């Protein structure tokens, strides 16, 4: 399921500029909201990755304490097994569209990249995120801007990009703990599998 595929959040004054980079033969985009840069978007190849994760079922939007709790459960399992480093990639995988699925049935997986074949148990499971081409949108946002960030990609970027959604998992990679940002902002990258339209 593609998160928020049919949503239409009011993103005021969105403008997206496309640029062709001859050196890499790629398109890239800069999105502006209200005249200020909101996102950088490019097509990136993502290698197949195994993650260990904890699953939450129920509401999760605007609940930073829930995410902290889920990550602490994951770290409590992963750190003693020496599966965490300063370069470890984290993942927030959203399995359902909150505008279609009831909030009490929304599935969220919070994960960390682990070596293939890593054994898990209890409340920790593993899944494979498929490799391939992904729309990769980088944001530095406040907590209340997550829906606008996802909406920008689906409602504004996809129609003019030349790409369509491909079946697969869409997810966020947190790039910095907001508690370590001088303004408490969230640095994230949203990745959505794509194919030519």
GROMACS .gro file of C-alpha atoms in nm:
model
  197
    1UNK     CA    1   0.000   0.000   0.000
    2UNK     CA    2   0.126   0.347  -0.080
    3UNK     CA    3   0.097   0.589   0.206
    4UNK     CA    4  -0.134   0.882   0.139
    5UNK     CA    5  -0.166   0.802  -0.231
    6UNK     CA    6  -0.505   0.968  -0.259
    7UNK     CA    7  -0.464   1.243  -0.005
    8UNK     CA    8  -0.485   1.612  -0.079
    9UNK     CA    9  -0.343   1.811   0.212
   10UNK     CA   10  -0.344   2.186   0.155
   11UNK     CA   11   0.022   2.260   0.081
   12UNK     CA   12   0.005   2.636   0.033
   13UNK     CA   13   0.199   2.788  -0.251
   14UNK     CA   14   0.393   2.480  -0.366
   15UNK     CA   15   0.632   2.528  -0.658
   16UNK     CA   16   0.861   2.256  -0.793
   17UNK     CA   17   1.157   2.330  -1.018
   18UNK     CA   18   1.308   2.048  -1.225
   19UNK     CA   19   1.672   2.047  -1.330
   20UNK     CA   20   1.860   1.813  -1.563
   21UNK     CA   21   2.210   1.724  -1.447
   22UNK     CA   22   2.416   1.641  -1.755
   23UNK     CA   23   2.708   1.496  -1.558
   24UNK     CA   24   2.487   1.222  -1.412
   25UNK     CA   25   2.216   1.221  -1.685
   26UNK     CA   26   1.956   1.257  -1.408
   27UNK     CA   27   1.667   1.483  -1.323
   28UNK     CA   28   1.646   1.641  -0.981
   29UNK     CA   29   1.388   1.870  -0.828
   30UNK     CA   30   1.371   2.146  -0.567
   31UNK     CA   31   1.033   2.203  -0.402
   32UNK     CA   32   0.943   2.540  -0.252
   33UNK     CA   33   0.660   2.610  -0.010
   34UNK     CA   34   0.563   2.971   0.050
   35UNK     CA   35   0.874   3.080  -0.139
   36UNK     CA   36   1.113   2.887   0.088
   37UNK     CA   37   1.296   2.567   0.000
   38UNK     CA   38   1.098   2.271   0.140
   39UNK     CA   39   1.259   1.964  -0.021
   40UNK     CA   40   1.523   1.827  -0.255
   41UNK     CA   41   1.404   1.528  -0.461
   42UNK     CA   42   1.604   1.288  -0.676
   43UNK     CA   43   1.579   0.933  -0.805
   44UNK     CA   44   1.817   0.709  -0.611
   45UNK     CA   45   1.898   0.341  -0.636
   46UNK     CA   46   1.837   0.169  -0.302
   47UNK     CA   47   2.008  -0.164  -0.237
   48UNK     CA   48   1.803  -0.451  -0.097
   49UNK     CA   49   1.822  -0.419   0.281
   50UNK     CA   50   1.724  -0.641   0.571
   51UNK     CA   51   1.591  -0.461   0.875
   52UNK     CA   52   1.507  -0.575   1.226
   53UNK     CA   53   1.193  -0.402   1.346
   54UNK     CA   54   0.929  -0.362   1.613
   55UNK     CA   55   0.568  -0.330   1.501
   56UNK     CA   56   0.305  -0.091   1.634
   57UNK     CA   57  -0.063  -0.121   1.546
   58UNK     CA   58  -0.279   0.182   1.619
   59UNK     CA   59  -0.252   0.562   1.597
   60UNK     CA   60   0.097   0.707   1.565
   61UNK     CA   61   0.069   1.053   1.406
   62UNK     CA   62   0.204   1.345   1.610
   63UNK     CA   63   0.321   1.108   1.885
   64UNK     CA   64   0.699   1.150   1.926
   65UNK     CA   65   0.690   0.965   2.260
   66UNK     CA   66   0.560   0.654   2.082
   67UNK     CA   67   0.847   0.663   1.831
   68UNK     CA   68   1.101   0.710   2.114
   69UNK     CA   69   0.950   0.412   2.297
   70UNK     CA   70   0.963   0.191   1.987
   71UNK     CA   71   1.323   0.287   1.912
   72UNK     CA   72   1.427   0.219   2.273
   73UNK     CA   73   1.276  -0.133   2.246
   74UNK     CA   74   1.475  -0.183   1.926
   75UNK     CA   75   1.800  -0.046   2.073
   76UNK     CA   76   1.759  -0.257   2.388
   77UNK     CA   77   1.765  -0.562   2.161
   78UNK     CA   78   2.021  -0.442   1.900
   79UNK     CA   79   2.292  -0.273   2.111
   80UNK     CA   80   2.381  -0.580   2.322
   81UNK     CA   81   2.414  -0.777   1.996
   82UNK     CA   82   2.653  -0.512   1.857
   83UNK     CA   83   2.418  -0.441   1.565
   84UNK     CA   84   2.424  -0.061   1.606
   85UNK     CA   85   2.693   0.180   1.491
   86UNK     CA   86   2.708   0.553   1.425
   87UNK     CA   87   2.634   0.472   1.058
   88UNK     CA   88   2.332   0.246   1.120
   89UNK     CA   89   2.031   0.335   0.904
   90UNK     CA   90   1.697   0.367   1.081
   91UNK     CA   91   1.361   0.309   0.912
   92UNK     CA   92   1.001   0.414   0.973
   93UNK     CA   93   0.788   0.192   0.747
   94UNK     CA   94   0.422   0.285   0.707
   95UNK     CA   95   0.213  -0.005   0.578
   96UNK     CA   96  -0.130   0.160   0.549
   97UNK     CA   97  -0.291   0.476   0.413
   98UNK     CA   98  -0.435   0.660   0.717
   99UNK     CA   99  -0.711   0.802   0.495
  100UNK     CA  100  -0.830   0.449   0.410
  101UNK     CA  101  -0.739   0.239   0.715
  102UNK     CA  102  -0.894   0.308   1.055
  103UNK     CA  103  -0.644   0.466   1.294
  104UNK     CA  104  -0.678   0.175   1.538
  105UNK     CA  105  -0.556  -0.063   1.261
  106UNK     CA  106  -0.265   0.141   1.120
  107UNK     CA  107   0.059  -0.058   1.105
  108UNK     CA  108   0.397   0.106   1.168
  109UNK     CA  109   0.732  -0.075   1.168
  110UNK     CA  110   1.030   0.099   1.328
  111UNK     CA  111   1.352  -0.070   1.221
  112UNK     CA  112   1.727  -0.071   1.189
  113UNK     CA  113   1.946  -0.214   0.912
  114UNK     CA  114   2.100  -0.549   1.009
  115UNK     CA  115   2.320  -0.802   0.827
  116UNK     CA  116   2.138  -1.060   0.616
  117UNK     CA  117   2.056  -1.370   0.816
  118UNK     CA  118   2.035  -1.190   1.153
  119UNK     CA  119   1.822  -1.396   1.390
  120UNK     CA  120   1.547  -1.231   1.591
  121UNK     CA  121   1.281  -1.333   1.839
  122UNK     CA  122   1.015  -1.210   2.076
  123UNK     CA  123   0.878  -0.873   1.965
  124UNK     CA  124   1.165  -0.821   1.715
  125UNK     CA  125   1.117  -0.947   1.358
  126UNK     CA  126   1.294  -0.897   1.026
  127UNK     CA  127   1.182  -0.793   0.680
  128UNK     CA  128   1.347  -0.724   0.347
  129UNK     CA  129   1.311  -0.386   0.179
  130UNK     CA  130   1.345  -0.445  -0.193
  131UNK     CA  131   1.617  -0.280  -0.394
  132UNK     CA  132   1.543  -0.061  -0.692
  133UNK     CA  133   1.476   0.297  -0.795
  134UNK     CA  134   1.317   0.522  -0.535
  135UNK     CA  135   1.203   0.881  -0.526
  136UNK     CA  136   1.418   1.017  -0.244
  137UNK     CA  137   1.294   1.342  -0.092
  138UNK     CA  138   1.501   1.514   0.177
  139UNK     CA  139   1.330   1.739   0.432
  140UNK     CA  140   1.414   1.942   0.740
  141UNK     CA  141   1.073   1.992   0.900
  142UNK     CA  142   0.881   2.048   1.219
  143UNK     CA  143   0.672   1.768   1.375
  144UNK     CA  144   0.349   1.904   1.226
  145UNK     CA  145   0.489   1.903   0.868
  146UNK     CA  146   0.506   1.525   0.813
  147UNK     CA  147   0.170   1.503   0.633
  148UNK     CA  148   0.262   1.801   0.415
  149UNK     CA  149   0.593   1.635   0.325
  150UNK     CA  150   0.428   1.309   0.214
  151UNK     CA  151   0.152   1.502   0.035
  152UNK     CA  152   0.406   1.708  -0.158
  153UNK     CA  153   0.547   1.393  -0.315
  154UNK     CA  154   0.216   1.227  -0.402
  155UNK     CA  155   0.004   1.530  -0.491
  156UNK     CA  156   0.258   1.773  -0.637
  157UNK     CA  157   0.575   1.590  -0.745
  158UNK     CA  158   0.445   1.267  -0.901
  159UNK     CA  159   0.210   1.434  -1.155
  160UNK     CA  160   0.497   1.630  -1.313
  161UNK     CA  161   0.789   1.392  -1.255
  162UNK     CA  162   0.755   1.135  -1.535
  163UNK     CA  163   0.742   0.862  -1.269
  164UNK     CA  164   0.465   0.653  -1.114
  165UNK     CA  165   0.444   0.467  -0.785
  166UNK     CA  166   0.561   0.108  -0.796
  167UNK     CA  167   0.431  -0.157  -0.558
  168UNK     CA  168   0.655  -0.193  -0.256
  169UNK     CA  169   0.727  -0.036   0.080
  170UNK     CA  170   0.746   0.339   0.125
  171UNK     CA  171   0.942   0.458   0.425
  172UNK     CA  172   1.129   0.733   0.605
  173UNK     CA  173   1.494   0.730   0.705
  174UNK     CA  174   1.549   0.961   1.003
  175UNK     CA  175   1.879   1.143   0.949
  176UNK     CA  176   1.913   1.312   1.289
  177UNK     CA  177   1.752   1.290   1.630
  178UNK     CA  178   1.542   1.610   1.656
  179UNK     CA  179   1.668   1.650   2.014
  180UNK     CA  180   2.015   1.706   1.863
  181UNK     CA  181   1.896   1.970   1.615
  182UNK     CA  182   1.950   2.328   1.741
  183UNK     CA  183   1.586   2.414   1.657
  184UNK     CA  184   1.438   2.071   1.734
  185UNK     CA  185   1.363   2.008   1.367
  186UNK     CA  186   1.334   1.666   1.200
  187UNK     CA  187   1.583   1.581   0.924
  188UNK     CA  188   1.437   1.292   0.724
  189UNK     CA  189   1.450   1.129   0.384
  190UNK     CA  190   1.129   0.982   0.240
  191UNK     CA  191   1.174   0.698  -0.011
  192UNK     CA  192   0.899   0.571  -0.242
  193UNK     CA  193   0.956   0.298  -0.506
  194UNK     CA  194   0.906   0.429  -0.860
  195UNK     CA  195   0.886   0.322  -1.222
  196UNK     CA  196   0.854   0.520  -1.547
  197UNK     CA  197   0.503   0.653  -1.603
   0.00000   0.00000   0.00000
